[in-house]
XYZ file of C-alpha atoms in Angstrom:
779
model
C 18.501 -22.251 -9.729
C 16.607 -19.256 -11.028
C 19.040 -18.263 -13.791
C 19.201 -21.799 -15.177
C 15.429 -21.864 -15.399
C 15.480 -18.638 -17.417
C 18.222 -19.951 -19.668
C 16.116 -23.015 -20.403
C 13.209 -21.003 -21.884
C 12.629 -21.605 -25.609
C 13.845 -18.362 -27.234
C 12.133 -19.273 -30.520
C 8.788 -18.989 -28.744
C 9.643 -16.311 -26.189
C 11.898 -13.914 -28.026
C 14.204 -11.415 -26.408
C 12.841 -8.502 -28.480
C 10.493 -6.059 -26.785
C 7.921 -6.559 -29.556
C 7.433 -9.095 -32.340
C 4.800 -10.607 -34.602
C 3.424 -14.058 -33.875
C 0.977 -15.000 -36.603
C -1.943 -12.581 -36.402
C -0.877 -11.291 -32.990
C 1.522 -8.529 -32.048
C 3.361 -9.594 -28.906
C 4.610 -6.814 -26.609
C 7.006 -7.474 -23.757
C 6.386 -4.932 -20.985
C 5.336 -4.725 -17.351
C 1.980 -4.590 -15.622
C 1.089 -2.095 -12.943
C -2.497 -1.067 -12.778
C -5.209 -0.367 -13.168
C -6.642 -2.631 -11.873
C -4.707 -2.451 -8.665
C -1.665 -4.255 -7.402
C 1.518 -3.415 -5.522
C 3.784 -5.147 -8.007
C 4.993 -4.612 -11.556
C 5.143 -8.112 -12.954
C 6.588 -8.670 -16.418
C 3.967 -9.641 -18.985
C 3.455 -10.406 -22.648
C 0.448 -8.715 -24.263
C -0.987 -10.420 -27.355
C -2.897 -7.786 -29.342
C -4.895 -7.934 -32.554
C -6.682 -5.030 -34.229
C -5.786 -2.740 -31.322
C -7.280 -5.011 -28.669
C -5.598 -7.174 -26.037
C -6.637 -10.770 -26.712
C -4.425 -12.572 -24.200
C -1.886 -11.953 -21.451
C 0.947 -14.196 -20.285
C 3.651 -13.864 -17.701
C 7.069 -13.237 -19.236
C 9.209 -16.329 -18.527
C 12.383 -14.420 -19.443
C 11.887 -11.903 -16.647
C 14.050 -12.391 -13.562
C 11.406 -10.476 -11.625
C 8.499 -12.925 -11.688
C 9.712 -15.732 -14.010
C 6.406 -15.753 -15.871
C 4.327 -16.237 -12.728
C 1.093 -14.252 -12.512
C -1.761 -14.149 -10.011
C -5.345 -14.950 -10.941
C -6.227 -11.234 -11.103
C -3.637 -10.676 -13.810
C -4.433 -13.867 -15.693
C -8.071 -12.786 -15.871
C -7.314 -9.123 -16.553
C -8.544 -9.167 -20.174
C -12.075 -9.593 -18.829
C -11.454 -6.558 -16.640
C -10.006 -4.520 -19.540
C -13.131 -4.997 -21.624
C -15.800 -5.236 -18.973
C -19.005 -3.558 -20.222
C -19.381 -1.569 -16.993
C -16.074 0.252 -17.405
C -16.289 4.021 -17.571
C -16.055 5.038 -21.223
C -16.525 8.818 -21.306
C -16.216 11.838 -19.025
C -19.428 12.329 -17.062
C -21.073 15.256 -15.275
C -23.645 14.821 -12.555
C -27.138 15.965 -13.538
C -29.191 14.745 -10.586
C -28.664 15.130 -6.882
C -25.645 13.548 -5.336
C -26.417 9.899 -4.790
C -28.981 9.716 -7.614
C -26.453 8.124 -10.013
C -27.619 10.307 -12.899
C -25.003 11.561 -15.346
C -24.571 13.186 -18.711
C -21.786 12.444 -21.141
C -19.471 15.377 -21.820
C -16.255 15.870 -23.753
C -12.808 15.940 -22.210
C -12.557 19.641 -23.015
C -15.830 20.293 -21.213
C -14.624 18.279 -18.222
C -11.292 20.112 -18.055
C -13.041 23.481 -18.469
C -15.439 22.664 -15.643
C -12.610 21.600 -13.322
C -10.435 24.596 -14.214
C -13.314 27.003 -13.628
C -13.948 25.621 -10.148
C -10.239 25.527 -9.289
C -9.761 29.179 -10.233
C -12.848 30.216 -8.286
C -11.478 28.445 -5.200
C -8.076 30.071 -5.719
C -9.696 33.493 -5.785
C -12.008 33.071 -2.798
C -10.258 30.613 -0.477
C -6.728 29.901 -1.742
C -5.162 26.738 -3.238
C -4.930 25.050 0.156
C -8.719 24.545 0.098
C -8.214 21.913 -2.635
C -7.343 18.406 -1.458
C -5.997 15.754 -3.827
C -6.140 12.146 -2.732
C -5.208 8.726 -3.986
C -5.501 5.190 -2.775
C -3.122 2.284 -2.810
C -1.796 0.229 -5.636
C -2.346 2.187 -8.819
C 0.730 3.575 -10.499
C 0.214 7.194 -9.488
C 2.573 7.503 -6.547
C 4.072 10.658 -8.065
C 1.461 11.677 -10.639
C -1.317 12.840 -8.306
C 1.132 14.618 -5.981
C 2.655 16.462 -8.928
C -0.823 17.518 -10.051
C -1.603 18.753 -6.543
C 1.611 20.703 -6.004
C 2.204 21.983 -9.543
C -1.274 22.378 -11.062
C -3.553 23.082 -8.105
C -0.788 24.759 -6.102
C -2.049 23.008 -2.985
C 0.072 21.358 -0.277
C -2.792 19.026 0.582
C -2.116 15.725 -1.090
C -3.425 12.920 1.134
C -3.998 9.178 1.150
C -7.744 8.999 0.971
C -8.804 9.515 4.633
C -6.416 6.809 5.779
C -6.503 7.176 9.548
C -3.074 7.389 11.134
C -1.572 7.238 7.619
C -1.660 3.548 8.515
C -0.414 2.036 5.292
C 3.360 1.892 4.828
C 3.968 5.416 6.118
C 4.577 4.460 9.766
C 7.260 2.043 8.569
C 8.862 4.421 6.086
C 8.766 7.287 8.580
C 10.473 5.432 11.413
C 12.900 3.954 8.883
C 14.053 7.435 7.946
C 14.297 8.458 11.592
C 16.072 5.226 12.536
C 18.644 5.035 9.730
C 17.737 7.661 7.134
C 16.424 5.018 4.737
C 14.157 2.042 4.364
C 14.765 -1.695 4.110
C 13.374 -4.559 2.049
C 13.895 -8.276 2.665
C 16.629 -9.406 0.272
C 15.487 -12.320 -1.887
C 17.945 -11.267 -4.623
C 15.228 -9.316 -6.433
C 17.431 -6.250 -6.884
C 20.174 -8.234 -8.615
C 19.988 -8.814 -12.368
C 21.545 -12.279 -12.046
C 19.375 -13.045 -9.035
C 20.580 -16.165 -7.194
C 23.541 -16.548 -9.581
C 25.062 -13.277 -8.398
C 28.316 -14.295 -6.672
C 27.732 -11.852 -3.819
C 24.251 -13.064 -2.932
C 23.661 -15.134 0.204
C 20.365 -16.787 1.116
C 18.822 -15.725 4.435
C 19.007 -18.427 7.065
C 15.845 -17.102 8.716
C 13.086 -14.748 7.644
C 10.892 -13.144 10.281
C 7.455 -12.387 8.810
C 5.364 -9.865 10.709
C 2.177 -8.094 9.725
C 1.370 -9.649 6.349
C 0.724 -12.748 4.296
C 2.987 -11.888 1.389
C 1.902 -14.749 -0.877
C -1.547 -13.178 -1.191
C -0.898 -9.505 -0.531
C 2.347 -8.995 -2.486
C 2.527 -5.667 -0.702
C 4.976 -2.785 -0.959
C 6.452 -3.918 -4.283
C 7.420 -7.294 -2.793
C 6.482 -10.364 -4.865
C 5.392 -12.890 -2.266
C 6.633 -15.957 -4.126
C 10.204 -14.755 -3.614
C 9.794 -16.146 -0.089
C 8.980 -19.577 -1.512
C 11.970 -19.248 -3.851
C 14.464 -18.697 -1.026
C 12.846 -21.489 0.981
C 13.204 -23.915 -1.937
C 16.564 -22.829 -3.304
C 18.385 -21.731 -0.172
C 16.680 -23.514 2.683
C 15.490 -20.300 4.340
C 13.478 -21.027 7.472
C 10.557 -18.919 8.659
C 9.490 -17.244 11.887
C 5.896 -16.007 11.517
C 3.862 -13.723 13.780
C 0.208 -14.072 12.756
C -3.154 -14.687 14.490
C -4.052 -17.182 11.730
C -2.148 -20.179 10.440
C -1.496 -19.008 6.900
C 0.327 -21.212 4.405
C 3.579 -19.501 5.361
C 2.842 -19.971 9.062
C 2.159 -23.662 8.426
C 5.647 -23.981 6.909
C 7.344 -21.952 9.652
C 9.846 -23.337 12.129
C 8.345 -20.900 14.652
C 4.731 -19.675 14.469
C 3.765 -17.200 17.182
C -0.023 -16.871 17.245
C -0.237 -13.364 18.654
C -3.414 -11.612 19.707
C -4.102 -8.936 17.054
C -2.299 -5.715 17.903
C 0.211 -7.191 20.377
C 3.154 -7.906 18.058
C 5.226 -5.071 19.569
C 5.362 -6.722 22.986
C 6.628 -9.945 21.410
C 9.272 -8.313 19.213
C 10.630 -6.176 22.076
C 10.801 -9.308 24.189
C 12.717 -11.068 21.389
C 15.136 -8.140 21.369
C 15.624 -8.603 25.089
C 16.427 -12.294 24.664
C 19.005 -11.534 21.978
C 20.660 -8.946 24.223
C 20.510 -10.850 27.522
C 21.868 -14.045 25.949
C 24.626 -12.134 24.123
C 23.475 -13.230 20.677
C 23.892 -9.874 18.975
C 26.535 -8.685 16.494
C 29.018 -6.813 18.693
C 30.926 -5.320 15.771
C 27.863 -3.780 14.105
C 26.461 -2.563 17.414
C 29.751 -0.932 18.398
C 30.409 0.729 15.049
C 27.000 1.432 13.580
C 24.389 1.564 16.376
C 23.523 4.361 18.804
C 21.718 3.861 22.113
C 22.318 0.159 22.720
C 22.431 0.466 26.514
C 19.159 2.396 26.595
C 17.541 -0.217 24.340
C 18.769 -3.032 26.592
C 17.262 -1.323 29.624
C 13.902 -0.884 27.887
C 13.820 -4.520 26.805
C 14.171 -5.640 30.416
C 10.641 -4.295 30.909
C 9.332 -6.964 28.511
C 10.601 -10.385 29.648
C 9.118 -13.289 27.658
C 6.696 -14.135 30.459
C 5.195 -10.646 30.349
C 5.027 -10.568 26.541
C 3.491 -14.043 26.575
C 0.742 -12.894 28.912
C 0.026 -9.838 26.722
C 0.040 -11.616 23.365
C -1.325 -15.011 24.355
C 1.725 -17.000 23.259
C 4.154 -19.224 25.103
C 7.185 -17.569 26.718
C 9.527 -20.356 25.616
C 8.259 -19.937 22.035
C 9.337 -16.288 22.177
C 12.790 -17.295 23.403
C 13.141 -19.963 20.734
C 12.121 -17.566 17.965
C 14.583 -14.938 19.187
C 17.445 -17.434 19.329
C 16.635 -18.714 15.864
C 16.561 -15.242 14.332
C 19.846 -14.252 15.982
C 21.506 -17.479 14.806
C 20.987 -16.550 11.166
C 23.945 -15.377 9.142
C 22.128 -13.479 7.821
C 18.487 -13.257 8.826
C 15.984 -10.879 7.318
C 12.556 -9.413 8.057
C 9.503 -9.246 5.807
C 6.927 -6.871 7.230
C 3.575 -5.578 6.064
C 0.494 -3.488 6.602
C -0.537 -4.863 9.980
C 2.644 -3.426 11.450
C 1.128 -0.023 10.680
C -2.433 -0.808 11.728
C -2.066 -0.403 15.454
C -1.592 2.670 17.594
C 1.939 1.449 18.330
C 2.778 0.956 14.669
C 5.790 3.262 14.947
C 7.346 1.538 18.018
C 6.626 -1.908 16.541
C 8.450 -0.950 13.353
C 11.246 0.533 15.461
C 11.548 -2.746 17.374
C 11.802 -4.743 14.143
C 14.446 -2.365 12.796
C 16.350 -2.653 16.067
C 16.263 -6.450 15.922
C 17.742 -6.432 12.438
C 20.354 -3.845 13.395
C 21.732 -5.462 16.539
C 21.979 -8.775 14.673
C 24.037 -7.116 11.929
C 21.507 -7.748 9.159
C 21.287 -4.204 7.778
C 22.229 -3.954 4.073
C 24.132 -7.226 3.849
C 23.482 -9.876 1.165
C 20.381 -11.814 2.101
C 19.565 -9.435 4.932
C 17.568 -6.206 5.196
C 18.793 -4.375 2.108
C 18.519 -0.621 1.626
C 17.054 -0.127 -1.847
C 16.118 3.422 -2.876
C 14.671 3.875 -6.348
C 16.711 3.206 -9.459
C 18.468 6.365 -10.670
C 17.111 8.211 -7.610
C 13.849 8.742 -9.472
C 11.427 10.554 -7.118
C 8.712 7.917 -7.129
C 7.123 9.362 -4.042
C 4.461 11.584 -2.626
C 6.830 14.558 -2.643
C 7.175 14.778 -6.432
C 6.694 18.431 -7.386
C 6.658 19.727 -3.833
C 9.645 21.912 -4.722
C 7.207 24.127 -6.651
C 5.516 25.310 -3.437
C 6.637 28.210 -1.283
C 7.547 27.686 2.352
C 4.441 29.671 3.255
C 2.204 27.324 1.292
C 3.960 24.223 2.639
C 3.261 25.551 6.116
C -0.460 25.296 5.377
C -0.361 21.529 4.816
C -2.973 19.941 7.042
C -1.282 18.134 9.912
C 2.045 19.962 9.999
C 1.094 21.905 13.123
C 0.141 18.743 15.000
C 3.104 16.491 14.236
C 6.795 17.350 13.762
C 7.186 14.348 11.475
C 4.640 15.870 9.103
C 6.078 19.338 9.559
C 9.534 18.153 8.494
C 8.233 16.108 5.577
C 9.381 12.643 6.612
C 6.472 11.458 4.516
C 5.258 14.439 2.520
C 1.511 14.068 2.736
C -1.202 15.861 4.587
C -2.671 13.909 7.486
C -5.906 12.088 6.677
C -7.459 12.555 10.097
C -6.711 16.292 10.003
C -8.208 16.609 6.513
C -11.413 14.999 7.754
C -11.545 17.388 10.700
C -11.013 20.373 8.382
C -13.917 19.282 6.185
C -16.177 18.864 9.208
C -15.184 22.025 11.089
C -13.759 24.441 8.509
C -10.633 24.751 10.670
C -7.929 25.829 10.101
C -9.584 26.646 6.777
C -12.463 25.244 4.707
C -12.058 22.440 2.171
C -13.939 23.246 -1.037
C -12.759 20.618 -3.520
C -11.633 16.984 -3.521
C -9.736 15.506 -6.469
C -10.070 11.747 -5.915
C -7.806 9.556 -8.044
C -7.742 5.755 -7.728
C -9.375 5.582 -4.336
C -12.799 4.457 -3.222
C -12.654 5.587 0.429
C -16.095 4.723 1.688
C -15.807 1.174 0.361
C -12.264 0.540 1.435
C -9.692 2.615 3.278
C -11.714 5.107 5.316
C -12.265 3.936 8.859
C -15.645 5.014 10.250
C -16.889 4.908 6.664
C -20.320 6.472 7.383
C -18.633 9.524 8.888
C -16.356 9.921 5.879
C -19.335 9.492 3.534
C -21.110 12.404 5.203
C -17.985 14.566 5.123
C -17.263 13.971 1.437
C -20.829 14.844 0.477
C -20.491 18.159 2.291
C -17.599 19.357 0.090
C -18.687 21.808 -2.633
C -17.028 20.230 -5.656
C -15.527 16.776 -6.197
C -13.815 15.048 -9.125
C -13.321 11.269 -9.273
C -10.885 9.510 -11.629
C -11.469 5.771 -11.832
C -12.062 2.791 -14.105
C -15.547 1.899 -12.854
C -18.377 3.854 -11.294
C -17.791 3.391 -7.574
C -19.920 4.061 -4.488
C -17.632 7.014 -3.716
C -18.224 8.508 -7.170
C -22.005 8.117 -6.959
C -22.146 9.533 -3.443
C -20.095 12.671 -3.906
C -18.716 13.300 -7.418
C -19.646 16.178 -9.690
C -17.292 15.092 -12.486
C -16.165 11.519 -13.189
C -13.199 10.893 -15.492
C -12.577 7.464 -17.094
C -9.080 6.173 -16.424
C -7.074 3.920 -18.711
C -5.864 0.575 -17.480
C -2.335 -0.785 -17.581
C -2.441 -1.787 -21.244
C -3.671 1.728 -22.134
C -0.885 3.824 -20.659
C 2.686 4.871 -21.246
C 4.336 4.805 -17.874
C 7.091 3.148 -15.874
C 7.639 1.267 -12.652
C 10.508 1.911 -10.239
C 9.370 0.804 -6.779
C 12.148 0.038 -5.860
C 14.607 -1.470 -8.306
C 14.982 -2.115 -11.274
C 13.317 0.399 -13.619
C 10.590 -1.144 -15.791
C 8.560 0.063 -18.750
C 4.775 0.130 -19.034
C 3.818 0.477 -22.701
C 0.484 1.425 -24.210
C -0.816 -1.251 -26.588
C -4.562 -0.523 -26.735
C -7.317 2.075 -26.249
C -10.681 1.802 -24.563
C -13.310 4.262 -25.792
C -12.301 7.700 -24.439
C -10.491 6.514 -21.309
C -7.150 8.258 -20.714
C -4.161 7.275 -18.646
C -3.383 8.993 -15.371
C -0.337 10.523 -17.088
C -2.464 12.021 -19.860
C -5.014 13.365 -17.393
C -2.529 15.125 -15.137
C -0.628 16.509 -18.141
C -3.679 17.876 -19.938
C -5.310 19.254 -16.806
C -1.992 20.659 -15.595
C -1.462 22.511 -18.873
C -4.859 24.164 -18.376
C -3.999 25.392 -14.908
C -0.245 26.020 -14.863
C 1.363 25.447 -18.275
C 4.775 26.655 -17.079
C 5.118 23.598 -14.856
C 3.689 21.261 -17.493
C 5.880 22.019 -20.534
C 5.632 18.540 -22.071
C 3.494 17.976 -25.147
C 2.934 14.243 -24.770
C 2.855 11.596 -22.080
C 6.030 10.138 -23.617
C 7.861 13.433 -23.032
C 6.486 13.562 -19.489
C 7.784 10.063 -18.781
C 11.227 10.919 -20.151
C 11.378 13.879 -17.743
C 10.391 11.637 -14.862
C 12.951 8.951 -15.719
C 15.697 11.578 -15.788
C 14.389 13.606 -12.855
C 16.475 11.725 -10.304
C 19.555 13.457 -11.692
C 18.670 16.495 -9.586
C 18.855 14.370 -6.406
C 22.367 13.092 -7.014
C 23.721 13.227 -3.468
C 24.974 9.843 -2.370
C 24.265 7.087 -4.861
C 26.612 7.570 -7.862
C 24.285 7.067 -10.785
C 22.434 9.142 -13.337
C 20.632 8.342 -16.556
C 20.019 10.145 -19.815
C 17.767 7.467 -21.297
C 14.376 8.354 -22.707
C 11.083 6.586 -22.266
C 11.482 5.072 -25.717
C 14.890 3.714 -24.679
C 13.304 2.117 -21.641
C 10.517 0.667 -23.785
C 13.067 -1.284 -25.798
C 15.020 -2.374 -22.709
C 11.789 -3.425 -20.930
C 13.753 -3.762 -17.664
C 16.737 -1.582 -16.837
C 19.096 -2.731 -14.088
C 21.467 0.105 -13.098
C 24.966 -1.331 -12.876
C 26.066 0.302 -9.643
C 24.259 -1.789 -7.050
C 26.193 -2.449 -3.846
C 25.642 -3.784 -0.352
C 26.938 -2.152 2.839
C 26.334 1.271 1.363
C 26.869 2.855 4.781
C 30.524 1.876 4.489
C 30.822 3.449 1.015
C 29.397 6.875 1.849
C 26.372 6.322 -0.409
C 23.711 7.062 2.191
C 24.663 10.416 3.647
C 24.209 13.768 1.939
C 27.797 14.669 2.847
C 29.192 11.543 1.161
C 30.766 10.295 4.393
C 30.467 6.720 5.670
C 27.531 6.074 7.946
C 23.757 6.325 7.972
C 21.815 9.476 7.165
C 20.923 10.292 10.787
C 22.047 12.833 13.371
C 24.546 10.372 14.804
C 25.495 8.700 11.519
C 24.348 5.409 13.031
C 21.237 3.262 13.311
C 19.485 5.004 16.175
C 18.190 2.394 18.581
C 17.572 5.386 20.841
C 16.036 7.905 18.453
C 17.485 11.354 18.932
C 14.794 13.068 16.864
C 11.988 11.481 18.871
C 13.770 12.425 22.069
C 14.017 16.055 20.941
C 10.341 16.125 19.955
C 9.136 14.680 23.256
C 8.178 11.245 21.893
C 9.382 8.030 23.444
C 12.777 7.439 21.759
C 12.690 3.659 22.296
C 10.373 0.843 21.209
C 7.416 0.287 23.509
C 4.115 -1.564 23.611
C 0.713 0.095 23.918
C -2.446 -1.930 24.370
C -5.073 -1.389 21.646
C -7.546 1.310 22.741
C -10.394 -1.204 22.851
C -9.457 -4.690 23.990
C -10.021 -7.278 26.704
C -7.286 -5.521 28.697
C -7.871 -1.808 28.102
C -11.696 -1.856 28.150
C -12.812 -4.974 30.061
C -16.337 -3.704 30.725
C -16.850 -2.895 27.045
C -15.329 -6.242 26.098
C -17.961 -7.978 28.203
C -20.553 -6.576 25.780
C -18.392 -7.098 22.682
C -16.494 -10.263 23.632
C -14.475 -10.956 20.476
C -11.220 -9.508 19.189
C -11.838 -8.280 15.635
C -9.091 -8.125 13.046
C -9.728 -6.829 9.542
C -8.138 -6.445 6.144
C -6.799 -9.917 5.369
C -6.077 -10.174 1.639
C -7.795 -12.510 -0.804
C -6.474 -14.256 -3.895
C -9.173 -12.756 -6.100
C -9.369 -9.048 -5.273
C -7.210 -6.042 -4.628
C -8.945 -4.086 -1.877
C -12.341 -2.926 -3.262
C -11.539 -3.646 -6.921
C -12.627 -6.422 -9.311
C -16.005 -7.234 -7.721
C -17.445 -6.884 -11.260
C -15.254 -9.608 -12.785
C -17.339 -12.747 -13.239
C -14.633 -15.390 -12.906
C -13.105 -13.778 -9.858
C -16.509 -13.322 -8.282
C -17.352 -16.968 -9.005
C -14.315 -17.949 -6.969
C -15.200 -15.585 -4.126
C -18.825 -14.426 -4.403
C -19.480 -13.032 -0.908
C -17.749 -11.225 1.953
C -16.389 -13.643 4.519
C -15.765 -13.572 8.252
C -13.491 -16.281 9.625
C -14.566 -17.960 12.866
C -13.252 -20.902 14.805
C -15.797 -23.756 14.390
C -16.390 -23.804 18.154
C -17.246 -20.106 18.052
C -19.680 -20.662 15.201
C -21.351 -23.474 17.135
C -21.564 -21.253 20.209
C -23.637 -18.634 18.346
C -25.610 -21.269 16.420
C -24.368 -20.785 12.826
C -22.909 -23.039 10.186
C -20.300 -22.342 7.553
C -21.855 -20.173 4.829
C -24.483 -18.586 7.090
C -24.794 -14.812 7.248
C -23.891 -13.181 10.541
C -23.897 -9.672 11.933
C -20.564 -8.284 13.092
C -21.306 -5.360 15.390
C -19.753 -3.004 17.921
C -20.547 0.353 19.504
C -20.015 2.235 16.196
C -21.919 0.140 13.687
C -22.482 -3.229 12.112
C -22.255 -5.167 8.858
C -23.155 -8.633 7.613
C -20.847 -11.253 6.133
C -20.850 -15.003 5.562
C -19.168 -17.412 7.967
C -16.039 -19.281 6.912
C -14.517 -21.798 9.302
C -10.900 -21.233 10.266
C -9.827 -23.756 12.878
C -6.439 -22.086 13.236
C -7.932 -18.961 14.833
C -8.308 -18.702 18.561
C -11.970 -18.991 19.595
C -12.089 -15.362 20.752
C -10.771 -13.958 17.450
C -12.923 -12.842 14.516
C -11.336 -12.036 11.144
C -13.488 -10.047 8.684
C -12.867 -8.976 5.100
C -12.781 -5.374 3.895
C -13.470 -3.591 0.620
C -16.861 -5.116 -0.165
C -19.559 -3.528 -2.306
C -21.937 -5.052 -4.826
C -21.714 -3.438 -8.303
C -24.442 -5.752 -9.615
C -26.988 -3.985 -7.388
C -28.579 -0.536 -7.661
C -25.984 2.232 -7.556
C -28.369 5.004 -6.528
C -29.081 5.781 -2.907
C -30.355 4.435 -0.607
C -28.543 1.270 -1.765
C -25.362 2.860 -3.146
C -24.174 -0.509 -4.504
C -24.752 -1.914 -1.005
C -21.521 -0.291 0.113
C -22.377 -0.199 3.814
C -24.135 -3.575 3.996
C -20.937 -5.608 4.413
C -18.495 -2.808 5.178
C -16.274 -3.734 8.102
C -15.246 -0.075 8.301
C -18.668 0.631 9.766
C -17.004 -0.674 12.932
C -13.536 0.926 12.794
C -12.656 4.311 14.245
C -11.232 7.459 12.654
C -8.790 9.726 14.450
C -7.469 7.339 17.095
C -3.734 7.175 16.419
C -0.339 6.905 18.012
C 1.199 10.051 19.566
C 3.112 10.784 16.343
C -0.246 10.744 14.413
C 0.981 7.549 12.735
C -0.655 4.158 13.224
C -4.344 3.359 13.769
C -6.187 0.289 15.112
C -7.832 -0.952 11.910
C -6.838 -4.520 12.713
C -7.410 -4.660 16.464
C -10.997 -3.835 17.391
C -13.671 -5.597 19.443
C -17.101 -6.846 18.368
C -20.009 -9.158 18.976
C -21.406 -11.597 16.410
C -24.825 -13.137 15.959
C -26.910 -14.711 13.171
C -28.743 -12.710 10.540
C -32.415 -13.679 10.777
C -35.577 -12.716 8.996
C -36.507 -10.596 12.003
C -33.242 -8.655 12.345
C -32.208 -8.397 8.687
C -31.923 -4.859 7.351
C -29.878 -2.673 5.005
C -27.038 -0.801 6.709
C -26.645 1.132 3.457
C -30.157 2.501 3.832
C -29.528 3.268 7.495
C -26.461 5.333 6.610
C -27.744 7.097 3.472
C -31.333 7.760 4.584
C -31.413 7.596 8.365
C -28.235 9.429 9.278
C -26.135 6.472 10.372
C -26.152 3.853 13.098
């Protein structure tokens, strides 16, 4: 068992102190969370000498990851001290795209930014400043606070992410469905882990929309799945177009056509209801709209869902029966749930399946976490500083009631892009870009976003390396500290973990230092702290203001947390809906209009949206656009994770690049033979919007009509100046994806369900898409 393994660690070698001396090395026990990027906060031991990190190990005493680290973390010292890291603040001296810069001081950089911010305030208003961040780096609250408190702008956004299609569809429907969110319970929120007497292993885990062993998304350490399989005998049900390692170990693998998961899950719901396999007690006491849900599910019998998704009807029935038989079962979901136009109804269907089977917030089920001590580790941090009038100017609030009511307090990426292009409802004059490289990674229709970003008057980029986005559009580039160079903390979701600064790198500063120092220049009243340590203490204690419900507060400081390393609040409980911990009024129930899990969503009904789960065919597919599919006869799915990289990061790191040197497109061997290519050959992947080139990798588990291409590729070893721009468009699968095509709620976008054609790269047809985009105006 997990706790016995921890007890068996040699405490003479791995001490329980937070810091100790080991020969010539100072050993610091802390936690890792970016940069470089990741979604997790694994516990680590830094070995430093003369102010430099010499080695990193996983902390075997940590219940969180038990000393296990991925190859990115094990090789992170090379990343920390890579010669291409940004060392000093830079100001552009050539034309945008020329990659010509001059070194300036931090004071000069802050003065330049402050001067432009004040000029925009005077002429256009704070709303004309947009702050954006990407995924992974530990700035979930830092950039929003800078936007709301320093710039005074309501427009914090997730880097041109179309349909907000990363986590937000799931969190949004979670709050509408039950007022909260869920996470698969692998005991990770319990200090004693598997030894906790209340914990129960899941009998079944339904995995939909991710490969958690590689992605480790949403603060979920993928190897926890392996742990519950090994220790508790948990069996898997996997929906995935490819036979991943987890799918290969599953009792039920449903090989769905990309983008059709919703039809299958709704059909599974129908089987559970029709065969009377649901939890009558939970449905009667804690669910609203069961009859309406049952009626909707009758529209999706297994035979119909099988025809839509390309799976066997009896396999759907068997998977549904297996899930319902669990006592408990749980669900592990991921990004691909969001990356379809029916991301919201798919997430609603998964929530409904867990609810009617009685798996909500029970040990081993779908636990409701929230952040330790109610710390506001979210995009709304600091929003309370804005007036209602200013909040009403947030881009997207007039097009979606979910945005208007702040279910996920960000501006809408598609609306921001439209405002840049059209000047409506007002012009955008400045972008503050922190930890995101949109044109290489998250922006669908990347050439369009490239042109839009270049049209903005003034742009600031904060990053660890010079990126294609910075070269293309930045006026100021600020060097960001990495994980070992910052005082911060990690709370997504539970427990609370320290991140302690143990080194410096030239003049790079942490995100916390940057927002504090820049904030003091612009609005010192809302940035009263003198140091990053004081700022972190405020943040740790800031949840005290949001004390409704969960009965816990903290008065600890950042230095207290540093010595604890990991802080497990002692008031964890399951079945919080029975204790009155979830509702603002302290009464039992869920924080919804009805006090129940809303299978029939009353808010959606009031807003004119479909209140029940439904399936919508991808906008471009063999079914919805058959004539177009005849020209582009393959289903294209994108964004599968790799062991070596986090999105567009780490392409500079030699050992990681040696393991994975080129962008890869997975094809069935029969498909490769059909177009006359071998494994390792370069092919063009093309559709009506654009094209890119990647190398072929055989994947015999794919269906012959499915193509799976990687994202995030650029080539930092090549020329950064235009027209090459680090080759950012040469292998960019987002040349083919579409911006602004979303679900009716504005959430969800079809990143992972497109169509394409494929053919060999030859001497005659080879070209540079980067040059086409940067010099010839696009495809």
